[in-house]
Coordinates of C-alpha atoms in Angstrom, one line a residue:
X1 CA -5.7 8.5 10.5
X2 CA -9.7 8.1 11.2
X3 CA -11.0 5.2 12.1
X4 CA -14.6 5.3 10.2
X5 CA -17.7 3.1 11.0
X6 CA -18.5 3.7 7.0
X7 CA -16.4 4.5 4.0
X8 CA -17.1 5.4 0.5
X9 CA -15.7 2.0 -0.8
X10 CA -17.6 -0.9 -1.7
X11 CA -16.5 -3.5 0.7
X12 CA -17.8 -1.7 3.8
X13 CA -15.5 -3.9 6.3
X14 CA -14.4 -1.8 9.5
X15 CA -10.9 -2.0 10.5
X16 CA -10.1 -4.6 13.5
X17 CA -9.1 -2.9 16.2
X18 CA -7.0 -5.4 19.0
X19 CA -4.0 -5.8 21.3
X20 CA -3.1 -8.7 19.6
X21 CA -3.3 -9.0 15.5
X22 CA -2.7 -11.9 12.8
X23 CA -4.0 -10.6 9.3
X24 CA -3.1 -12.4 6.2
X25 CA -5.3 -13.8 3.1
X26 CA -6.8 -17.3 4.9
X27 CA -9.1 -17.4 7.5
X28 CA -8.0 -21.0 8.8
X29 CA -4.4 -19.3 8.5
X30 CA -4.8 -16.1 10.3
X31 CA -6.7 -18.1 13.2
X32 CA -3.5 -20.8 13.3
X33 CA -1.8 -17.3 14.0
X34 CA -3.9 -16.0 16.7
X35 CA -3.6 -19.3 18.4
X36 CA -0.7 -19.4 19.4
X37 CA -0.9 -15.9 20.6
X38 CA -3.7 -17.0 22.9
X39 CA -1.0 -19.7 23.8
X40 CA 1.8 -17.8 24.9
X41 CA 3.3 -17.1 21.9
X42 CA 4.3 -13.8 20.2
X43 CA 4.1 -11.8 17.0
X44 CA 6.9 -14.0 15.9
X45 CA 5.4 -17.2 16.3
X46 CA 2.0 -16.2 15.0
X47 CA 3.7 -15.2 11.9
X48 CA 5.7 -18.2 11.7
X49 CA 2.1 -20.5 12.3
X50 CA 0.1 -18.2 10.1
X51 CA 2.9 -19.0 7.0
X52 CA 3.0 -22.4 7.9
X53 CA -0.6 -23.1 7.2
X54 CA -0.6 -20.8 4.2
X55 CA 1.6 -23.4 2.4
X56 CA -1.4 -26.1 3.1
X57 CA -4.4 -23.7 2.5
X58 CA -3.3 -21.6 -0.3
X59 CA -1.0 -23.5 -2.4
X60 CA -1.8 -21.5 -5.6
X61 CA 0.3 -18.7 -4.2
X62 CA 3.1 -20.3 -2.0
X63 CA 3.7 -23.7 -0.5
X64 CA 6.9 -25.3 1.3
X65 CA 9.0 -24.8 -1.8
X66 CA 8.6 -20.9 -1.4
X67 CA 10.9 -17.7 -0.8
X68 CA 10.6 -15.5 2.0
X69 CA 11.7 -12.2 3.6
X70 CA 10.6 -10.1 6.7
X71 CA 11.2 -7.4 8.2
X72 CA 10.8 -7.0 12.1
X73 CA 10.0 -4.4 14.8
X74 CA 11.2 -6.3 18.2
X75 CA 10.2 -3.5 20.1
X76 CA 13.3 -1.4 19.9
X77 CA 14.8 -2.2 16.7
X78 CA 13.9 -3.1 13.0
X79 CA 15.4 -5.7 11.6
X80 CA 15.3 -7.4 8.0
X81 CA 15.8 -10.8 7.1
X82 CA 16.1 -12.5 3.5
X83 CA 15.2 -16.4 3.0
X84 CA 15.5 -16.1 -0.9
X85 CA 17.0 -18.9 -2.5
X86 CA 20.2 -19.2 -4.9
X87 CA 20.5 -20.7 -8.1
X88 CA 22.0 -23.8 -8.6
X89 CA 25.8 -24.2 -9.1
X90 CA 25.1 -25.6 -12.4
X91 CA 23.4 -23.2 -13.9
X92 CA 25.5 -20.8 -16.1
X93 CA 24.8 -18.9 -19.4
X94 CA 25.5 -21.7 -21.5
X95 CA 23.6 -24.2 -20.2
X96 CA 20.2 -21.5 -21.3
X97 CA 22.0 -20.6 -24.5
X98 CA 18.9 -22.4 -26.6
X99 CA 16.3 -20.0 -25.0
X100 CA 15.0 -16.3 -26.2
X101 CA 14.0 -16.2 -22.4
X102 CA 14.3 -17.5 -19.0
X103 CA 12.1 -20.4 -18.6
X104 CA 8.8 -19.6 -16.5
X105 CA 8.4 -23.4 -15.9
X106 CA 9.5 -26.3 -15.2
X107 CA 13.0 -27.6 -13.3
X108 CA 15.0 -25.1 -15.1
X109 CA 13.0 -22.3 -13.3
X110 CA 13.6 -23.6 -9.6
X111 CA 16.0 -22.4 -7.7
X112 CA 16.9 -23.2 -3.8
X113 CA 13.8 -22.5 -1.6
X114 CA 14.2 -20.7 1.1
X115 CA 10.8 -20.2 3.1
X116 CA 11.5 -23.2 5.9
X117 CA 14.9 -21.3 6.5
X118 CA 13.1 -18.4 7.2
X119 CA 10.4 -19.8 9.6
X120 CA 14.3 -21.3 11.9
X121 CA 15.2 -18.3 11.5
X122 CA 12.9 -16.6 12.8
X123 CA 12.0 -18.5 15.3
X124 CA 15.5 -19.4 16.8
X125 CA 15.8 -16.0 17.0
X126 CA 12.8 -14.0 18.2
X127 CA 10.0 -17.1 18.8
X128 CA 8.9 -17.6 22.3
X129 CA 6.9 -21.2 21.6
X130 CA 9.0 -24.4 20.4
X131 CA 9.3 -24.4 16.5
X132 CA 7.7 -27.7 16.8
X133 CA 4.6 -26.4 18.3
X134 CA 3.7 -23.9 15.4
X135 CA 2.9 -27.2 13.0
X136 CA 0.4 -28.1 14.7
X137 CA -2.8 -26.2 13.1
X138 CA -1.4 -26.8 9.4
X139 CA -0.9 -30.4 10.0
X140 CA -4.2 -30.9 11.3
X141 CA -5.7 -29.8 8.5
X142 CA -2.9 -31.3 6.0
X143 CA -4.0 -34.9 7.9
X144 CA -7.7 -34.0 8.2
X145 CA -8.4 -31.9 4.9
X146 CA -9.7 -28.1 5.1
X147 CA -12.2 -26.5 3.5
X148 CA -11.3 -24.7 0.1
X149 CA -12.7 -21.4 -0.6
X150 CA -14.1 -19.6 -3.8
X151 CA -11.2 -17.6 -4.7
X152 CA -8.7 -20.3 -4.2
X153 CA -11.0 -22.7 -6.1
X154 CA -10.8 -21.2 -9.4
X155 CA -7.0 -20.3 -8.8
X156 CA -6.5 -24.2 -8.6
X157 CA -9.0 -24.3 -11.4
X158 CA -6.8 -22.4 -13.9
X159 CA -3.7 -23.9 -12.7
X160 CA -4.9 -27.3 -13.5
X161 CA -5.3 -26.1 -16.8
X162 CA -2.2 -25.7 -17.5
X163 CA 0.0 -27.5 -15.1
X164 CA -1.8 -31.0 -14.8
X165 CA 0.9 -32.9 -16.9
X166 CA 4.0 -31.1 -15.0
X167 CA 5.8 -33.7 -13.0
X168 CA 4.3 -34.8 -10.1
X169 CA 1.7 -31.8 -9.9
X170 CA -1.0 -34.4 -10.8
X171 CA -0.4 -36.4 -8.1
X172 CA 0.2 -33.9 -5.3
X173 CA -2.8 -31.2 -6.3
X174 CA -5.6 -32.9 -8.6
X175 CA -7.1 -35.5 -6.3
X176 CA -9.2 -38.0 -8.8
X177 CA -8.2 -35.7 -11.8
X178 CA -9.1 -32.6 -10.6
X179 CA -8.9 -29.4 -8.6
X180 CA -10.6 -29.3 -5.6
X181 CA -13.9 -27.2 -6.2
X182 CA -14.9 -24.4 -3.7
X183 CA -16.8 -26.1 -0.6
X184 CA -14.8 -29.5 -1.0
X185 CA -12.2 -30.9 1.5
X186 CA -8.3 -31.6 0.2
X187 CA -6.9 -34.1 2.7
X188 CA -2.4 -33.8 2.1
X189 CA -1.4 -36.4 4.4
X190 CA 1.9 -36.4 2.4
X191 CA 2.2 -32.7 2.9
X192 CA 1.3 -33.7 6.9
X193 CA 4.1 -36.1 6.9
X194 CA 6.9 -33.2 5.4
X195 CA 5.8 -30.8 7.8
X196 CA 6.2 -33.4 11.0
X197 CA 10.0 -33.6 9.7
X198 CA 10.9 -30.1 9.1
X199 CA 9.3 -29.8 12.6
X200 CA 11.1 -32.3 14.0
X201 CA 14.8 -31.4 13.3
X202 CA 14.2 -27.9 12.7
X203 CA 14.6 -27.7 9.2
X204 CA 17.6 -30.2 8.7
X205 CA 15.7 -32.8 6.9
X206 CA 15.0 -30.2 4.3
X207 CA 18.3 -29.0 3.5
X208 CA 20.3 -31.5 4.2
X209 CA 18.1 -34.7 5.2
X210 CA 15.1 -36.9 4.1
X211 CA 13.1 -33.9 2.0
X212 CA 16.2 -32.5 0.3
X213 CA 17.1 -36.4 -1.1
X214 CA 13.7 -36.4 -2.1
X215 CA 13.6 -32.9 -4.0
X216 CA 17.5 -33.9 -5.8
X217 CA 16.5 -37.4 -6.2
X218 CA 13.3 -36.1 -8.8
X219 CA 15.5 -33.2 -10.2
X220 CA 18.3 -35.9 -11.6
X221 CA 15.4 -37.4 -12.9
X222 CA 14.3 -35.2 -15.1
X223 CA 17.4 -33.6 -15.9
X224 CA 18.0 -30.7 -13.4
X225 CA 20.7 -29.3 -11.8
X226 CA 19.5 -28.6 -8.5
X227 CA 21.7 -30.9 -6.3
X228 CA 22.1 -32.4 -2.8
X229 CA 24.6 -29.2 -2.5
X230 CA 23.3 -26.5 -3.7
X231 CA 20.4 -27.4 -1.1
X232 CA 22.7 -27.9 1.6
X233 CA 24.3 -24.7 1.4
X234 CA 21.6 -22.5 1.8
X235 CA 21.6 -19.8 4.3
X236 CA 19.5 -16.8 5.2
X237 CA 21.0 -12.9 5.5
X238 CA 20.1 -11.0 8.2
X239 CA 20.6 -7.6 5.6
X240 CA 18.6 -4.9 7.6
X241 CA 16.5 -2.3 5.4
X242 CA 16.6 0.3 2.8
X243 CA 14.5 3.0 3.4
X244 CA 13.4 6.7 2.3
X245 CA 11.5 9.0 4.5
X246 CA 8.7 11.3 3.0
X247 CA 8.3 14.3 5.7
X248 CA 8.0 12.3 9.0
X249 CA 7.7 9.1 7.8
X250 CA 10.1 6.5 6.8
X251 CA 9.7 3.8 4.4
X252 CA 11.8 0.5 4.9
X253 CA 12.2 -2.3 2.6
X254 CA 14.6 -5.4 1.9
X255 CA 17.6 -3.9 -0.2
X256 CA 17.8 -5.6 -3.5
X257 CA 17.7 -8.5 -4.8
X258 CA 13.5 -7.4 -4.3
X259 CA 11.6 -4.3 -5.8
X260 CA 11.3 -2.6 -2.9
X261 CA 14.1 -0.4 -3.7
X262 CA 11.2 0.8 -6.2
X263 CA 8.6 1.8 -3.8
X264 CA 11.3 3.9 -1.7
X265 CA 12.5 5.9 -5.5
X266 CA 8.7 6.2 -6.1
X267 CA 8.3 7.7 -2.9
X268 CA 11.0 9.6 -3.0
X269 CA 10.0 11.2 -6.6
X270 CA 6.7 12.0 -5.3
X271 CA 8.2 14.0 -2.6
X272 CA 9.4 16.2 -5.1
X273 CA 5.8 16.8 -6.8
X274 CA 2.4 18.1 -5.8
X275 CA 1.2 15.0 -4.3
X276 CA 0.4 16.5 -0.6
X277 CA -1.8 19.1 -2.2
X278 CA -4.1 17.0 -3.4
X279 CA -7.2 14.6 -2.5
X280 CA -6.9 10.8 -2.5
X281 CA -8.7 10.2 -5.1
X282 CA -8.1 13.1 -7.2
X283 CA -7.5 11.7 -10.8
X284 CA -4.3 13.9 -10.5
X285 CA -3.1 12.6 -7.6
X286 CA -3.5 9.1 -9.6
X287 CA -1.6 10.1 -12.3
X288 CA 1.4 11.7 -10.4
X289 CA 1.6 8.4 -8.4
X290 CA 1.7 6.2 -12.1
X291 CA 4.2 8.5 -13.5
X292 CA 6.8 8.4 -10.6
X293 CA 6.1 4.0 -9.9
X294 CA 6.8 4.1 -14.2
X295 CA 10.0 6.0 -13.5
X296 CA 11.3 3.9 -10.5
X297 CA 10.1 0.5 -12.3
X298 CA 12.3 1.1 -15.4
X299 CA 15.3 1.8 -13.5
X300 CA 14.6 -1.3 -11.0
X301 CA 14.5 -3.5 -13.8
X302 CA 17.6 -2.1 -15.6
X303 CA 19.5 -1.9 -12.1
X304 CA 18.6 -4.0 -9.5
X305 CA 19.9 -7.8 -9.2
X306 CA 21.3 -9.9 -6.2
X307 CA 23.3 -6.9 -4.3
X308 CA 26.7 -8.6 -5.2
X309 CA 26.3 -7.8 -8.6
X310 CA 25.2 -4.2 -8.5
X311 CA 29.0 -3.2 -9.0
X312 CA 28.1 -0.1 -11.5
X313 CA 24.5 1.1 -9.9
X314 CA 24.4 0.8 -6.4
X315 CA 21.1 1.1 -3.7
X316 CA 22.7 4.0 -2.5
X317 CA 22.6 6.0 -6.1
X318 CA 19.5 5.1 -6.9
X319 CA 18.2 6.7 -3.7
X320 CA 20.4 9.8 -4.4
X321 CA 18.0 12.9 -3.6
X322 CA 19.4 14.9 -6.1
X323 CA 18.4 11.9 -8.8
X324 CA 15.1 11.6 -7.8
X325 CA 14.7 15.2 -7.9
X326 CA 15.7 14.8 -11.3
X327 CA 13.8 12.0 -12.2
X328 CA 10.2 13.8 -10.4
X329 CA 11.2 16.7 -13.1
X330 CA 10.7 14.3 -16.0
X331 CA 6.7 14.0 -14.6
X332 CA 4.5 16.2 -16.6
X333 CA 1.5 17.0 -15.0
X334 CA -0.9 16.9 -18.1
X335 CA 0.4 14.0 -20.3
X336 CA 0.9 10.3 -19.5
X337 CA 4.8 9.3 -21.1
X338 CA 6.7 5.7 -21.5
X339 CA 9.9 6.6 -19.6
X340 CA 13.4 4.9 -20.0
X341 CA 16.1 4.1 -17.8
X342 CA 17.5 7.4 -16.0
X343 CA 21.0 7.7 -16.0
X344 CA 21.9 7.8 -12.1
X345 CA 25.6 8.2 -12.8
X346 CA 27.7 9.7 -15.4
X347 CA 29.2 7.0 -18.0
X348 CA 0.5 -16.7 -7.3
X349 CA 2.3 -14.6 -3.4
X350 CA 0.7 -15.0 0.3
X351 CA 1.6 -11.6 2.7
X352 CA 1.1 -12.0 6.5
X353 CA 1.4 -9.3 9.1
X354 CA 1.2 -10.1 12.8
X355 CA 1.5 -7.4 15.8
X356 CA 0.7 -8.4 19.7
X357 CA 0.7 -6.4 22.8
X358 CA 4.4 -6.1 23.7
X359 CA 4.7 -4.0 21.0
X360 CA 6.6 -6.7 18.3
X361 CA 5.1 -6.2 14.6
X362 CA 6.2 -8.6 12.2
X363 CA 5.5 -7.9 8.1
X364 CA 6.3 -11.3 6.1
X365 CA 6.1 -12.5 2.5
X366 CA 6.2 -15.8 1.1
X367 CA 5.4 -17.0 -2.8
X368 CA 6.0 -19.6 -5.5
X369 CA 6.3 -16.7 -7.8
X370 CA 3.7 -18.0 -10.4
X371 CA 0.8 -19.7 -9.0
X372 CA 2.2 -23.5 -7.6
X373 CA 5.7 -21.5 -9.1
X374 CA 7.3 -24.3 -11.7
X375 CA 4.4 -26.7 -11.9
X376 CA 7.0 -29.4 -10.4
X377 CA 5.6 -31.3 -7.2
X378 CA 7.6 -33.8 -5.5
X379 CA 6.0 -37.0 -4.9
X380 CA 5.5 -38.2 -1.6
X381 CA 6.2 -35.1 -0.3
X382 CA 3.6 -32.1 -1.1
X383 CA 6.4 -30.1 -1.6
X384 CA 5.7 -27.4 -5.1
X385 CA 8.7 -25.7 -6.1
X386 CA 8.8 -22.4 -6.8
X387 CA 10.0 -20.6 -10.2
X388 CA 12.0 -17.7 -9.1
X389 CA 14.5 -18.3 -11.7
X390 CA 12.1 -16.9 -13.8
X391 CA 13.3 -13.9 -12.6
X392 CA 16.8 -13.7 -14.0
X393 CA 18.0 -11.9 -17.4
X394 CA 19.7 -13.7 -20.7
X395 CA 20.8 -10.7 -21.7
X396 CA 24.6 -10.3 -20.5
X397 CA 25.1 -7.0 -20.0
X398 CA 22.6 -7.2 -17.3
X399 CA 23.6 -7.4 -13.7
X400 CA 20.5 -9.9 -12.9
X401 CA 21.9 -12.5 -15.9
X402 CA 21.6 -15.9 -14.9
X403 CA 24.6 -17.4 -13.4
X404 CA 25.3 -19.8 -10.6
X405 CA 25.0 -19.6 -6.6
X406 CA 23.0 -16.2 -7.6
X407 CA 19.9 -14.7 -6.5
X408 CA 17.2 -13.4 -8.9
X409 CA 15.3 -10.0 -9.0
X410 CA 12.8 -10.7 -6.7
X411 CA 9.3 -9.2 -6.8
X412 CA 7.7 -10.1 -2.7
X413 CA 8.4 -7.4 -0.7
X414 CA 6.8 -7.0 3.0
X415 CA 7.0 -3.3 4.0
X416 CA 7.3 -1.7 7.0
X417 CA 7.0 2.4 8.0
X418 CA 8.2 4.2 10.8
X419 CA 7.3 7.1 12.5
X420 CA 9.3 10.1 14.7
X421 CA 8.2 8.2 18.0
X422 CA 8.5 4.5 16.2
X423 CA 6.6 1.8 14.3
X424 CA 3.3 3.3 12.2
X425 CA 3.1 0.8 10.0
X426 CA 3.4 -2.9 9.0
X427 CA 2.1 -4.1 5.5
X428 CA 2.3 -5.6 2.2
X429 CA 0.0 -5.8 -0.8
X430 CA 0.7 -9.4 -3.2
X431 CA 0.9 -9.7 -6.9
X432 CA 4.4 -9.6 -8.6
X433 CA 4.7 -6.5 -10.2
X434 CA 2.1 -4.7 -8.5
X435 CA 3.7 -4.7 -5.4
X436 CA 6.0 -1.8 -5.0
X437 CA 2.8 0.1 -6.8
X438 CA 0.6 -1.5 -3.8
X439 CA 3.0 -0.1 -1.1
X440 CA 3.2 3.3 -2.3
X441 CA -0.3 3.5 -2.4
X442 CA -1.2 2.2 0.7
X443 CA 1.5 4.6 2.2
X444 CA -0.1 7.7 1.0
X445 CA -3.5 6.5 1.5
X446 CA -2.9 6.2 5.2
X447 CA -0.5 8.4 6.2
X448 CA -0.9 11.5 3.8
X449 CA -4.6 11.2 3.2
X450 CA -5.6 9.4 6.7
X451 CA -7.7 7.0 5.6
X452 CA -7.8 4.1 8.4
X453 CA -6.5 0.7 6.9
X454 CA -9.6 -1.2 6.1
X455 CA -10.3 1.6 4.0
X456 CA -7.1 2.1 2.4
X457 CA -7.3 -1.7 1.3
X458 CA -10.9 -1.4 -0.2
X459 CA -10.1 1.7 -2.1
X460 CA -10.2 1.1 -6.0
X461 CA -6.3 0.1 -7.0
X462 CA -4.3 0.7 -10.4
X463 CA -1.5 -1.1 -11.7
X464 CA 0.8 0.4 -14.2
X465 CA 1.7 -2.2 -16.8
X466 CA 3.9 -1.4 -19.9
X467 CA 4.8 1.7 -22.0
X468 CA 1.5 3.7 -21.4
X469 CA -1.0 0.9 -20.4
X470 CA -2.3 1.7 -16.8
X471 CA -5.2 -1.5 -15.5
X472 CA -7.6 0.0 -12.9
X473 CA -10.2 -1.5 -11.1
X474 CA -13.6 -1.5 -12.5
X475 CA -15.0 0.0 -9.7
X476 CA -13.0 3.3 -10.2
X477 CA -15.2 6.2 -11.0
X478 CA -16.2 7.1 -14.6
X479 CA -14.8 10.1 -14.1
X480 CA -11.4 9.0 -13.2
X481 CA -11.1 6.9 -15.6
X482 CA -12.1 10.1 -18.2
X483 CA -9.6 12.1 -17.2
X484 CA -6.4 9.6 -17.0
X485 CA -7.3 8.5 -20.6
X486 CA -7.2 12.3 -22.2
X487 CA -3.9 12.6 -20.6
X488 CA -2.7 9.6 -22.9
X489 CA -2.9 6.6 -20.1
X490 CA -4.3 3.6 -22.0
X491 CA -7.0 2.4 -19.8
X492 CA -7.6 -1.6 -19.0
X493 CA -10.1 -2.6 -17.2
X494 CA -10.1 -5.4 -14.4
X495 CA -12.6 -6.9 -12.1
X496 CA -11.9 -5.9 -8.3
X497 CA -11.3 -9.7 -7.3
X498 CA -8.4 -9.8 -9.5
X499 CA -6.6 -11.1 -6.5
X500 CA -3.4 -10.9 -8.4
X501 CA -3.6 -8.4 -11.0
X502 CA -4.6 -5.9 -7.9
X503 CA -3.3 -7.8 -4.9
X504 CA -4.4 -8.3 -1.4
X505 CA -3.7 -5.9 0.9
X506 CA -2.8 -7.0 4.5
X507 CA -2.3 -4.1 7.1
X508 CA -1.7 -3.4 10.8
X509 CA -1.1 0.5 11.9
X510 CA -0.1 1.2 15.3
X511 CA -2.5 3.3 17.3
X512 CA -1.1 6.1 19.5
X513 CA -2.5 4.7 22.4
X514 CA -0.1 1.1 21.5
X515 CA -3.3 -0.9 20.6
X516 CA -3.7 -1.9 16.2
X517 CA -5.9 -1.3 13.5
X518 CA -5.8 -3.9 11.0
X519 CA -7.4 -4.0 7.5
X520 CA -8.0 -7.3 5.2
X521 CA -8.5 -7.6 2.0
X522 CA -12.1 -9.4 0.6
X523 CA -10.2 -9.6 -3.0
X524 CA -8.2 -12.5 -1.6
X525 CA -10.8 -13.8 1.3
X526 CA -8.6 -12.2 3.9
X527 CA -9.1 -11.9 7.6
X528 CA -7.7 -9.7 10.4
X529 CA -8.3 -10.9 13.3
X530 CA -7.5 -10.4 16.9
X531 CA -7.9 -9.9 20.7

């Protein structure tokens, strides 16, 4: 890797170099994070502070009713945690008999939130600070109002659109009848008063106090099965991490119910190609990397569910050398092709990373799924839910079909890469689907091709989408775009901010000499910063 003073890329940012890094898409949140490093704390606890005040500052993308997972160098060992909720007990195939497709809104696309048993159990853990003391920025700013910025702005904007007669999303986000423009303050004292609680006891009064009563209370109301027990029995899985090497390097990522089981059988089928003989930007390079994410994608969605019910394809087939050899043989080098599922045996998302000086590196994700997830906002409280039940199947022959006590394919993924002599690595790149895509290309951009991480983040992105459609970035070259549309690739164009369609990129690379370099990304007004 080179750390450059200038890149070809339009952003121009340096990366941050530091001892001590918080880097996630929120100013005021990455600063909460670097705070309590100054105080003490450690990469732990700035993560933990940093997600915290993402809830308050960024509610189009997560907020207390959010999903989580991590995954954690402590300075000897990795470790991976998953936060993601269940579905209700109630919910079975029947009761969704009436629908062509999961519902993307509304109570029957909430299941069990899980973020605030991640920030426990994280801190109980690995935390140095008391929980209690990590609050303090975000309610602050929940009792005093913050400052919203442009790109969050015209998120709320759209959302508002559509979401302003969901229960209690009115009430909770559109103060006087509407979003907050870019430049105005949003006061939450409601959203103050929740976090004070789950500060206070630690979580119980979410789960099993106060906050959950609330959450069951409205969801009877209107008719949903989310209940006082499905709340109550909640619990996180320390599950460790999948990973694939490439050469020297291994990637690691939560084993399913998440997509990241897709960047490591992307990975792995470009080891079997070309890929290291090429340039970064080489519109080759592009289109090996499209063809092996299509291949990995198609079996992911066939394949991958809550790991309980993976009884036929299991993580460890789908990583099977031999079948991604024979998968990277499908790939042909001058034609763009709409791949099925391979046969592997016979028959609106906030990322944070955070790093200090004793070596700890923490890579966390948190989302509502859709931007403010279900639309449903509990009064009083501040409290969106998310809609990850969105992310179940109807069809029954599917291992992700819905069904109770069950946890949906997920799309948040943090990622984490290690090296021969230990952590290289710890990153993540938001927007559903293009996430496992984001990973692999942040991967090769840094490690393969050596680009430093401010300039991996600013380099143009693509995103494949269905069958042969492939969205790039405006800001690609003409050239590029030339060449991957004669090979057949159906070329849609997107603006660079497309915070989502693209993501936001949040890195932190490991120097040699144990210091970071940490990269940001200006399409979601991110900020690394550090000391």
């Amino acid at each position: 890797m080179k750390l450059r003073a200038n890149h070809p890329y339009p952003s121009r940012r340096s990366a941050v170099l530091a001892e001590n890094v918080v880097t996630t898409s929120h100013p005021l949140a990455a600063q909460a994070g670097l705070l309590m490093l100054g105080r003490g704390g450690n990469a732990v606890d700035a993560a933990i502070a940093t997600a915290i005040t993402l809830t308050l500052v960024e509610p189009t993308g997560n907020g207390i009713g959010s999903d989580a997972f991590a995954i954690l160098w402590d300075g000897q060992k990795l470790h991976g945690l998953n936060a993601s909720g269940r579905s209700p007990a109630g919910w079975n195939q029947e009761r969704f008999a009436k629908y062509d497709e999961m519902p993307f809104r509304g109570w029957e696309s909430v299941t069990v939130p899980g973020a605030v048993s991640a920030w426990v159990a994280l801190s109980e853990r690995f935390g140095k600070l008391p929980f209690a003391d990590l609050f303090g920025p975000a309610i602050g700013y929940a009792s005093e109002g913050f400052i919203v910025t442009p790109v969050i702005a015209e998120l709320w904007c759209r959302a508002a659109e559509d979401l302003g007669d969901h229960p209690g999303f009115a009430e909770t986000f559109l103060p006087n009848g509407k979003a907050p423009k870019a430049g105005e303050r949003f006061v939450n004292k409601p959203l103050a008063k929740t976090l004070q609680l789950i500060a206070q006891t630690k979580g119980e009064a979410f789960y099993k106090g106060t906050l959950a009563d609330a959450i069951c209370d409205f969801a009877l109301e209107h008719g949903a099965a989310l209940s006082r027990d499905d709340m109550a029995a909640h619990k996180v899985d320390w599950c460790g991490t999948l990973s694939k090497k490439f050469d020297d390097l291994e990637l690691h990522e939560i084993p399913p119910n998440g997509q990241g089981i897709a960047a490591l059988m992307a990975l792995g089928i470009l080891s079997h190609t070309r890929i290291r003989d090429l340039e970064s930007d080489d519109p080759l390079a592009i289109h090996l990397q499209v063809e092996a994410i299509k291949l990995a994608l198609v079996d992911a969605e066939n394949y991958v569910a809550d790991d309980k019910y993976m009884t036929g394809v299991t993580s460890e087939i789908l990583l099977d050398e031999t079948y991604l050899a024979s998968r990277a043989a499908l790939i042909d080098e001058t034609c763009a092709q709409d791949f099925k599922a391979g046969a592997p045996i016979n028959g609106g998302t906030v990322y944070l990373t955070a790093a200090d000086a004793s070596g700890m590196m923490v890579s966390f994700i948190q989302s509502n799924y859709a931007g403010f997830g279900s639309g449903i906002a509990i009064p009083g409280t501040g409290i969106a839910m998310q809609n990850r039940g969105a992310g179940f199947s109807l069809d029954p022959a599917s291992p992700n079909v819905v069904g109770p006590n069950k946890r949906p394919f997920h799309t948040i993924i943090p990622g984490f890469l290690m090296g021969p002599d230990g952590p290289l690595m710890s990153f993540g790149v938001m927007g559903g689907p293009m996430q496992a895509q984001g990973h692999v290309q942040m991967v090769l951009r840094t490690q393969v091709w050596g680009q430093d991480p401010q300039m991996a983040v600013d380099a143009p992105r693509w995103r494949f989408v269905e069958g042969l459609k492939l969205a790039c970035e405006d800001v690609m070259p003409a050239e590029t775009l030339k060449y991957l549309a004669q090979i057949g690739h159906l070329i849609e164009l997107e603006l660079p901010d497309n915070a989502f369609g693209f993501g936001g990129a949040q890195l932190i690379c490991r120097l040699p000499g144990g210091a970071y370099a940490s990269g940001s990304d200006p399409r979601k007004d991110g900020l690394a910063a550090g000391f």
